[in-house]
Coordinates of C-alpha atoms in Angstrom, one line a residue:
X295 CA -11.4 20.2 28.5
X296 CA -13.4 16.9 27.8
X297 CA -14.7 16.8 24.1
X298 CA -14.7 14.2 21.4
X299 CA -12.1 15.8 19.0
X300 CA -9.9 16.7 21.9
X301 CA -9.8 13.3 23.8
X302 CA -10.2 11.2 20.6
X303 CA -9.8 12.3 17.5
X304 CA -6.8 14.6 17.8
X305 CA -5.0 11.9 19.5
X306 CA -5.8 8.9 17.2
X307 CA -4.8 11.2 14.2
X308 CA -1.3 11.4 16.2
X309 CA -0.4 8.0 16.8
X310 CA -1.8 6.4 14.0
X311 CA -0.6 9.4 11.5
X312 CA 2.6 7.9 12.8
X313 CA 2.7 4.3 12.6
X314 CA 0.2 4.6 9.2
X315 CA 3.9 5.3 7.6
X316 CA 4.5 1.7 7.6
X317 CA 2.8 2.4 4.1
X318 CA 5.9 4.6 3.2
X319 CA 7.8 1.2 2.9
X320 CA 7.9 1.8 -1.2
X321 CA 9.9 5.2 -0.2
X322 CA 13.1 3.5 0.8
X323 CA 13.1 -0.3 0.4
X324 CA 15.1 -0.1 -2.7
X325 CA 18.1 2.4 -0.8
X326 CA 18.0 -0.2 2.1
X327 CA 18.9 -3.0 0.1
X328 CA 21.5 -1.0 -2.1
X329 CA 22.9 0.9 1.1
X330 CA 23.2 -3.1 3.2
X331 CA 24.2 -4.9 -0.2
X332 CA 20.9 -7.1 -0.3
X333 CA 18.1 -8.3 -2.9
X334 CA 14.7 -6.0 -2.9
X335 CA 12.6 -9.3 -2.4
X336 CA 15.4 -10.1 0.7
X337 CA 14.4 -6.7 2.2
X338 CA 10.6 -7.0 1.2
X339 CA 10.2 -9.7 4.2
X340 CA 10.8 -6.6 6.4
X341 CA 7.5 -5.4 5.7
X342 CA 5.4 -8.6 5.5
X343 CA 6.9 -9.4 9.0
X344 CA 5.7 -6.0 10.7
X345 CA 2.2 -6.8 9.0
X346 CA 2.2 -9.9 10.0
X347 CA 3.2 -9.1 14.0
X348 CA 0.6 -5.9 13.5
X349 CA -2.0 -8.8 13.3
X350 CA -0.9 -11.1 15.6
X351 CA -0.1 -8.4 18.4
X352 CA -3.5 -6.7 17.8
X353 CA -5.1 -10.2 18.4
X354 CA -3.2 -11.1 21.5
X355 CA -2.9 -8.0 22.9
X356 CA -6.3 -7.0 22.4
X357 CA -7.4 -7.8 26.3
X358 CA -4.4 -4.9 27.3
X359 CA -6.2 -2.3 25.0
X360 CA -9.6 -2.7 26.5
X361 CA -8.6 -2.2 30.0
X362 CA -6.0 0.9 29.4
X363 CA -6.0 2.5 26.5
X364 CA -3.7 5.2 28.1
X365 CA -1.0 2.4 28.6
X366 CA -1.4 0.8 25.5
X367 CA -1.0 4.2 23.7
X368 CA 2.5 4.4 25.7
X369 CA 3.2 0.8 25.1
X370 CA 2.8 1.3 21.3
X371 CA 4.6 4.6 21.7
X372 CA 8.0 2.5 23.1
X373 CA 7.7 -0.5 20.8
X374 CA 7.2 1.7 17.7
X375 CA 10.0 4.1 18.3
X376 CA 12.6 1.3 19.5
X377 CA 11.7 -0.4 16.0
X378 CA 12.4 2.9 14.1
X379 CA 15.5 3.2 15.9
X380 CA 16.9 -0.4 15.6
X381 CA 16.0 0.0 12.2
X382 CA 17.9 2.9 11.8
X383 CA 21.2 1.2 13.7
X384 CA 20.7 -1.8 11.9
X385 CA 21.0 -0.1 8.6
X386 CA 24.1 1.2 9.7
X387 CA 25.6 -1.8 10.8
X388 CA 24.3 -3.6 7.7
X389 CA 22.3 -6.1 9.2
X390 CA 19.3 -7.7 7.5
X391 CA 18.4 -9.6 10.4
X392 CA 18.4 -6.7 12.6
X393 CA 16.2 -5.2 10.3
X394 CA 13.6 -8.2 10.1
X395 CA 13.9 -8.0 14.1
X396 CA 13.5 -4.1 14.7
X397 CA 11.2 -2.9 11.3
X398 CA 9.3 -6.0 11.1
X399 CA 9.3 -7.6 15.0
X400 CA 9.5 -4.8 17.5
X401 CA 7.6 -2.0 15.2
X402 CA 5.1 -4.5 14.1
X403 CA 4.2 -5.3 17.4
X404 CA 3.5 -1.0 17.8
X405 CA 1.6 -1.5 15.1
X406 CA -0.6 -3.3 16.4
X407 CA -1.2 -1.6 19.8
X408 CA -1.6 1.5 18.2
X409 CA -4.2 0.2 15.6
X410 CA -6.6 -0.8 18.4
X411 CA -5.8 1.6 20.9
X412 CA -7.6 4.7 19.1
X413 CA -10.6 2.6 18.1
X414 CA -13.2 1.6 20.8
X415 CA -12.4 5.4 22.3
X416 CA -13.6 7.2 19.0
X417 CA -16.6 4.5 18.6
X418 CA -17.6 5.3 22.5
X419 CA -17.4 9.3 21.9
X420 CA -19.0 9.2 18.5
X421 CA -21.5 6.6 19.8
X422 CA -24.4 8.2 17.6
X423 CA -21.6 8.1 14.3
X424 CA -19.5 5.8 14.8
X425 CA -18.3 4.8 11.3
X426 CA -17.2 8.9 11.1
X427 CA -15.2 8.2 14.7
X428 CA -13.1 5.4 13.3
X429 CA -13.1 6.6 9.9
X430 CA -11.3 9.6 11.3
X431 CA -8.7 7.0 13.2
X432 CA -7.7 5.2 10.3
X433 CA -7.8 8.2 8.0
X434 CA -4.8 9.1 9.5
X435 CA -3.2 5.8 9.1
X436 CA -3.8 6.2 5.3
X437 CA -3.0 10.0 5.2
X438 CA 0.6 9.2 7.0
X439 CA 1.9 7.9 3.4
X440 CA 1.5 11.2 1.3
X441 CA 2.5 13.5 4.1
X442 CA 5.5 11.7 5.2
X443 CA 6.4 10.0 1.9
X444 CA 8.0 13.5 0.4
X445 CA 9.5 14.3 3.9
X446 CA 11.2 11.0 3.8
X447 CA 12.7 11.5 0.7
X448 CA 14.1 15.1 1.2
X449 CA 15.3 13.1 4.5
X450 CA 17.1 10.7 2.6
X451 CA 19.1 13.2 0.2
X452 CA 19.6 15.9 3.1
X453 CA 21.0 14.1 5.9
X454 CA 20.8 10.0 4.8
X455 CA 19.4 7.2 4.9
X456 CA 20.1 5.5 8.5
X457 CA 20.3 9.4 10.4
X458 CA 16.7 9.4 8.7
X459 CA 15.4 6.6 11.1
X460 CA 16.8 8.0 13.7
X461 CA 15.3 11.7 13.4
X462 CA 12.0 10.2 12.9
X463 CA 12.0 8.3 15.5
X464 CA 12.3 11.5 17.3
X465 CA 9.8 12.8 15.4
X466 CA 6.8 10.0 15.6
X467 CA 8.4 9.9 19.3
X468 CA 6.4 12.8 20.4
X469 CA 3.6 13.1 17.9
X470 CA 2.6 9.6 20.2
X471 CA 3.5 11.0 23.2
X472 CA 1.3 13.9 22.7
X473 CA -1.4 11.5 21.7
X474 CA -0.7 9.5 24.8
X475 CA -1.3 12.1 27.2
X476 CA -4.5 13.4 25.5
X477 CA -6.1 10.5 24.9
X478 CA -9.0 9.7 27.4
X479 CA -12.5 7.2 27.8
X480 CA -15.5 9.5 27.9
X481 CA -16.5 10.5 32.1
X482 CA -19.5 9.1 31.8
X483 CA -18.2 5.3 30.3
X484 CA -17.3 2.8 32.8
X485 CA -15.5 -0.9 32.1
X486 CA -17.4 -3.4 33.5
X487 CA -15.9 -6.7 33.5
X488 CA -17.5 -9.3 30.8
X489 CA -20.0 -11.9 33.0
X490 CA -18.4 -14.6 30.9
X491 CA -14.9 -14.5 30.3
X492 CA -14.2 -14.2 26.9
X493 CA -13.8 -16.6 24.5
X494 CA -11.7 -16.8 21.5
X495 CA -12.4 -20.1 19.9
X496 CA -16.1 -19.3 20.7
X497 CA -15.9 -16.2 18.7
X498 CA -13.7 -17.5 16.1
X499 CA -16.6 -20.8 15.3
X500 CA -19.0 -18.3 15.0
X501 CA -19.8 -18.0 11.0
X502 CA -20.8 -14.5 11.3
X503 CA -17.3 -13.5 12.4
X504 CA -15.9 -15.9 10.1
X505 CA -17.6 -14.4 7.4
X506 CA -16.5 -11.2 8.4
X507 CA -13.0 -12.3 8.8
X508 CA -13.1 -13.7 5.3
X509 CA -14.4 -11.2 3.7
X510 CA -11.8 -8.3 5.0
X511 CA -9.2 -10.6 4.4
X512 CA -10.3 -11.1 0.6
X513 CA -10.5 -7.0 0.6
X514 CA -6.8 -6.7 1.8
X515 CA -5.4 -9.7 -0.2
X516 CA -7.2 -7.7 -3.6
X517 CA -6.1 -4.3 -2.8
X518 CA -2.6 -5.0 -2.0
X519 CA -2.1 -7.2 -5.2
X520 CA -3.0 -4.5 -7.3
X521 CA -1.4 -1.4 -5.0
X522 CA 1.5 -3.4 -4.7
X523 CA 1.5 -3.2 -8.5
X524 CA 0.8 0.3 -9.7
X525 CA 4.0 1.9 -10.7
X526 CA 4.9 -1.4 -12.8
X527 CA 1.5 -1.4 -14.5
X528 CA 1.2 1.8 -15.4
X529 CA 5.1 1.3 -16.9
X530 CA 4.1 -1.6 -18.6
X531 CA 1.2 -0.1 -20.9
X532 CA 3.5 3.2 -21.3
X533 CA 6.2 0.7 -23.1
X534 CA 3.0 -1.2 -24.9
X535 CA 1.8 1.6 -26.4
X536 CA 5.1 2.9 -27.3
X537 CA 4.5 6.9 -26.5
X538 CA 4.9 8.3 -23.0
X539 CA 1.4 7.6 -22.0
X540 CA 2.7 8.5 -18.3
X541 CA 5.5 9.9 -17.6
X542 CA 7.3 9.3 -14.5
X543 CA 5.9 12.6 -13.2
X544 CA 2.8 11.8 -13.6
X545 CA 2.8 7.9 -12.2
X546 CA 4.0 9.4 -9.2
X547 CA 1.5 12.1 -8.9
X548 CA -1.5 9.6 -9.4
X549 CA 0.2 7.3 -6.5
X550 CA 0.1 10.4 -4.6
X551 CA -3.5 10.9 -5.2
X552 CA -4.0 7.2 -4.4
X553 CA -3.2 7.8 -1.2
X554 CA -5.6 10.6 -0.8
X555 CA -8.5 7.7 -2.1
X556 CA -7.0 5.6 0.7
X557 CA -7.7 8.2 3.0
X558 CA -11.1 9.4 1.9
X559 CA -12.3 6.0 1.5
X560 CA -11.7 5.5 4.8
X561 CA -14.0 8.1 6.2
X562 CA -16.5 8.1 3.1
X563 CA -17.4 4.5 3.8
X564 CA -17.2 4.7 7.7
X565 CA -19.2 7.5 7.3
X566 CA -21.8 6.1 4.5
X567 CA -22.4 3.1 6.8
X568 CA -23.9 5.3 9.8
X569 CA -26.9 5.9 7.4
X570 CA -27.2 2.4 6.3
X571 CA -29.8 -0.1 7.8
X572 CA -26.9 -2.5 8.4
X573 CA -23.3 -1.6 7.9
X574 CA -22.5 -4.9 6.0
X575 CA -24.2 -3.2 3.0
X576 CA -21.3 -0.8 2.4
X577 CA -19.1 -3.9 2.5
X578 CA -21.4 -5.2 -0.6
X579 CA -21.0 -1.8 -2.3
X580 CA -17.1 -1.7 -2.2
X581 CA -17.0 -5.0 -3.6
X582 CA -19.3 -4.4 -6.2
X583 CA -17.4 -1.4 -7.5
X584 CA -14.1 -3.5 -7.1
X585 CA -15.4 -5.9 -9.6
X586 CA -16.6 -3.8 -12.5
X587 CA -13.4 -1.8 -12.2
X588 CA -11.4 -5.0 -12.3
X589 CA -13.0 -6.2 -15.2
X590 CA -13.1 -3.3 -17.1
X591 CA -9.5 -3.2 -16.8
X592 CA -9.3 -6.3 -17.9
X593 CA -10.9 -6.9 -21.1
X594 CA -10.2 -3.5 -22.2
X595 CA -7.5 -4.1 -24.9
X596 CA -4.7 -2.0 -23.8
X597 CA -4.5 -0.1 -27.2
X598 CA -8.0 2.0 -26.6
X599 CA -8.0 5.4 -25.8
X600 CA -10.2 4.8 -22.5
X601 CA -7.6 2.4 -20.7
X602 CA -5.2 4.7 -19.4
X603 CA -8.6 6.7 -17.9
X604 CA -9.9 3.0 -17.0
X605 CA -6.2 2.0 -15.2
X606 CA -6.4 5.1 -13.3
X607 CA -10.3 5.1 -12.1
X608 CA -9.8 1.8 -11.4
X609 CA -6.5 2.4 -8.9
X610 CA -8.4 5.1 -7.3
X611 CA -11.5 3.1 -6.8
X612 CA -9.8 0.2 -5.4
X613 CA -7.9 2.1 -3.1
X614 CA -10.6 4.1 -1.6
X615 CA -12.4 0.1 -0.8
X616 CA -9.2 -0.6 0.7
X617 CA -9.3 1.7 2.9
X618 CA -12.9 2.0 3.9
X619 CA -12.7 -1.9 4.5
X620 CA -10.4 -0.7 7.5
X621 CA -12.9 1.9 8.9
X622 CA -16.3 -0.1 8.4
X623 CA -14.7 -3.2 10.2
X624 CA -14.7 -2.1 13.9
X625 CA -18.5 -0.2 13.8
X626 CA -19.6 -3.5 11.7
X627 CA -17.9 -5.4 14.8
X628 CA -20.1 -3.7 17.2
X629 CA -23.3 -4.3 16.1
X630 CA -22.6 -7.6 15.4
X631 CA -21.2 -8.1 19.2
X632 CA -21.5 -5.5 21.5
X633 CA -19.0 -2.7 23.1
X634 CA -17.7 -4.5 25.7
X635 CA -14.9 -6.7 24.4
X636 CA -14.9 -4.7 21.0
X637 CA -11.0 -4.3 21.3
X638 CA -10.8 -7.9 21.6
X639 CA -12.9 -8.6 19.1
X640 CA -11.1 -6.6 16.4
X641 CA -7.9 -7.7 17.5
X642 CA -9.0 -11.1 16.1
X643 CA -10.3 -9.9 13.1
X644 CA -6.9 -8.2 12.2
X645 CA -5.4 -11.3 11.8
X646 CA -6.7 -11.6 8.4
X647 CA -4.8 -8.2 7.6
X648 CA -1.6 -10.4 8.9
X649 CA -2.3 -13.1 6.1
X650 CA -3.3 -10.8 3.7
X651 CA 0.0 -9.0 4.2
X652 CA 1.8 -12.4 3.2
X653 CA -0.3 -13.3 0.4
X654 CA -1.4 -9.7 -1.2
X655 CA 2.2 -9.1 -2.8
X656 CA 3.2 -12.5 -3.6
X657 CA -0.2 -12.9 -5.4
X658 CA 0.8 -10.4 -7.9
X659 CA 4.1 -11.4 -8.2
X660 CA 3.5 -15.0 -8.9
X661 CA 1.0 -14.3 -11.4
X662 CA 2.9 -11.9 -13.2
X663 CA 6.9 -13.3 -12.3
X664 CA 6.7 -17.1 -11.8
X665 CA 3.5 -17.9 -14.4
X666 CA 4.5 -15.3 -16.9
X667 CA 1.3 -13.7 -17.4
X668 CA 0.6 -10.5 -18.2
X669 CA -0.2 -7.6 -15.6
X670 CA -4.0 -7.6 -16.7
X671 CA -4.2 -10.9 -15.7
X672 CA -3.9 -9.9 -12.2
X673 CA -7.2 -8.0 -12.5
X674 CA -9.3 -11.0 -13.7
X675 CA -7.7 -12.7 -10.6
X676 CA -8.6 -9.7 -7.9
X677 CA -12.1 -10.1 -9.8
X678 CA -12.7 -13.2 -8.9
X679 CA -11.6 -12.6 -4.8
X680 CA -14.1 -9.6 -4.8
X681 CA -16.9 -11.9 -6.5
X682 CA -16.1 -14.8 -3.5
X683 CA -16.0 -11.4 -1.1
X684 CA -19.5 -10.3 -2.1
X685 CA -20.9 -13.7 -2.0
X686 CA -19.6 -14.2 2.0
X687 CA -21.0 -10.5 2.8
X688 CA -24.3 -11.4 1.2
X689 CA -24.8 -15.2 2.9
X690 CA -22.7 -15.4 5.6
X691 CA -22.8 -12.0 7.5
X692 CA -26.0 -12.4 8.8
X693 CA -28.0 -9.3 9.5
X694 CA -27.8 -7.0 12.9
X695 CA -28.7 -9.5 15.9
X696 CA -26.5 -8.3 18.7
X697 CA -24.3 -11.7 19.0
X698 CA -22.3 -10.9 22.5
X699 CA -19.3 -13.2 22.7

């Protein structure tokens, strides 16, 4: 049966509802470094090294999507599962370096296949929508947290914390497989091979692809400083104020609920950028929401009655531009530059997720560990990466003219 949900939606909810649990890191980072004997920030490098391979895989691989996608889903399938089960041996045997090899190496190299692989599929067979196409892709990838988040912990308790890796693996195993085999180009679309081979450095001297790069980059770099931040901010003001403003109850339900934001924003903005003139606008609108939550959250004093509503909006807010940043990028890619090496060309531009994914965390953390600030500073900060975001979105990204690399 050859449809759209069938051939690519159902399939790029499957593999990237599995490798989106990279995001489930929070879940267990602290029982991996208790269970091996090691510093959180030791075992933290785990999961900036998978993001960081996710990028660089994506961008060097990116020629291996576009001319297989049913290999690449496989490929991603074997790399991803081999990671979770390394990871899962190496926890047994104790070994930090096996874990920076199999969690943040060999899974962040599945990573990165199985980003791209779903993407120019769902923009070809929702060719009239295709912000809703990869919205619904990467939807999945943000979704993969609060499903398998609770799952992971019952996994922990029930059976432990290395047999956990190993089930899972089992698990994700044939959720990809599944994917793999369903997974298919519309009849009708045919690769032709580019008339000019393509050119990287080309692409990457072009200022509206720099722009683009910058500003995603900027949007990941924001979002993870404060999301990598939550639980300890909304702690902090509990202990300022002195009453239980949230109880641990409810900081985990709203970083539950964050992850439903993720998710929505995801397809909302995908979505909201099919009706818009040019799909850069929606990039304009997240980062113009990002600011006024930032600095309302920032020169609120944390006494008023309003913060802990203003905290909250703001997490939810930021999370749902995080996520919709992911899902506008590829549709935004393809006006800008055409179908035919789209795979490639996102590959490249998911490099900045790599940086990002080294500098988002330690952003926060410096700011609030090393300089001794305050957590609120960290908003005036994120502020002033969404102002420098809006200001390459609105000069450099220069409207729709088609630009084939």
């Amino acid at each position: 049966m050859e449809n759209k949900w069938l051939r690519a939606a159902l399939p790029a909810l499957l593999i990237h509802g599995s490798i989106g649990t990279v995001y489930a890191w929070s879940v267990f980072k602290q029982s991996v470094a208790d269970y091996i004997g090691a510093s959180v920030p030791d075992v933290e490098w785990a999961f900036s090294i998978a993001i960081l391979f996710l990028g660089l895989s994506a961008a060097v691989l990116g020629h291996y999507v576009e001319k297989n996608i049913k290999r690449s889903a496989l490929l991603a399938t074997l790399f991803f599962v081999a990671g979770m089960l390394g990871t899962g041996f190496s926890i047994q045997q104790r070994s930090l370096i096996g874990i920076y090899i199999f969690y943040g190496i060999v899974m962040g190299i599945g990573l990165g296949i199985g980003y791209l692989t779903p993407v120019k599929n769902l923009m070809l067979w929702f060719k009239d929508n295709k912000g809703l196409g990869t919205g619904l892709a990467v939807a999945g990838f943000g979704l993969a947290k609060m499903v398998f988040s609770p799952v992971m912990m019952t996994l922990q308790k029930s059976i432990g914390l290395w047999q956990m890796f190993i089930l899972l693996s089992v698990v994700f195993a044939l959720m990809m497989l599944i994917g793999t085999l369903l997974i298919h180009k519309p009849i009708d679309w045919q690769e032709k091979p580019l008339q000019t081979p393509f050119q990287p450095l080309k692409l990457m001297g072009n200022m509206t692809f720099v722009g683009i790069w910058l500003m995603f980059y900027l949007n990941i770099t924001a979002g993870l400083a404060i999301i990598s931040q939550e639980k300890d901010i909304l702690s902090n003001l509990t202990l300022q104020s002195g009453s239980a403003v949230f109880s641990i109850g409810a900081i985990t339900t709203i970083l539950s609920i964050d992850a439903f934001f993720n998710a929505s924003g995801r397809i909302g903005f995908a979505t909201l950028s099919d009706r818009l003139k040019d799909r850069n606008s929606v990039y304009q609108l997240i980062f113009g929401i990002s600011i006024v939550m930032s600095l309302l959250s920032y020169f609120l004093p944390s006494g008023n009655f309003l913060m802990p509503v203003v905290l909250v909006g703001t997490f939810f807010l930021i999370n749902a531009g995080y996520g919709g940043g992911f899902s506008a990028l590829p549709p935004l890619l393809a006006d800008r530059f055409g179908m035919k090496a789209i795979s490639k060309i996102h590959g490249l531009a998911l490099t900045a997720w790599a940086a990002a994914g080294l500098s988002g965390n330690q952003l926060a953390s410096y700011i609030v560990h090393v300089l001794g600030m305050p957590y609120q500073t960290v908003f005036l900060a994120i502020s002033i990466l969404y102002v420098i975001a809006y200001l390459i979105s609105r000069f450099m990204v220069k409207p729709n003219q088609m630009l084939i690399v």
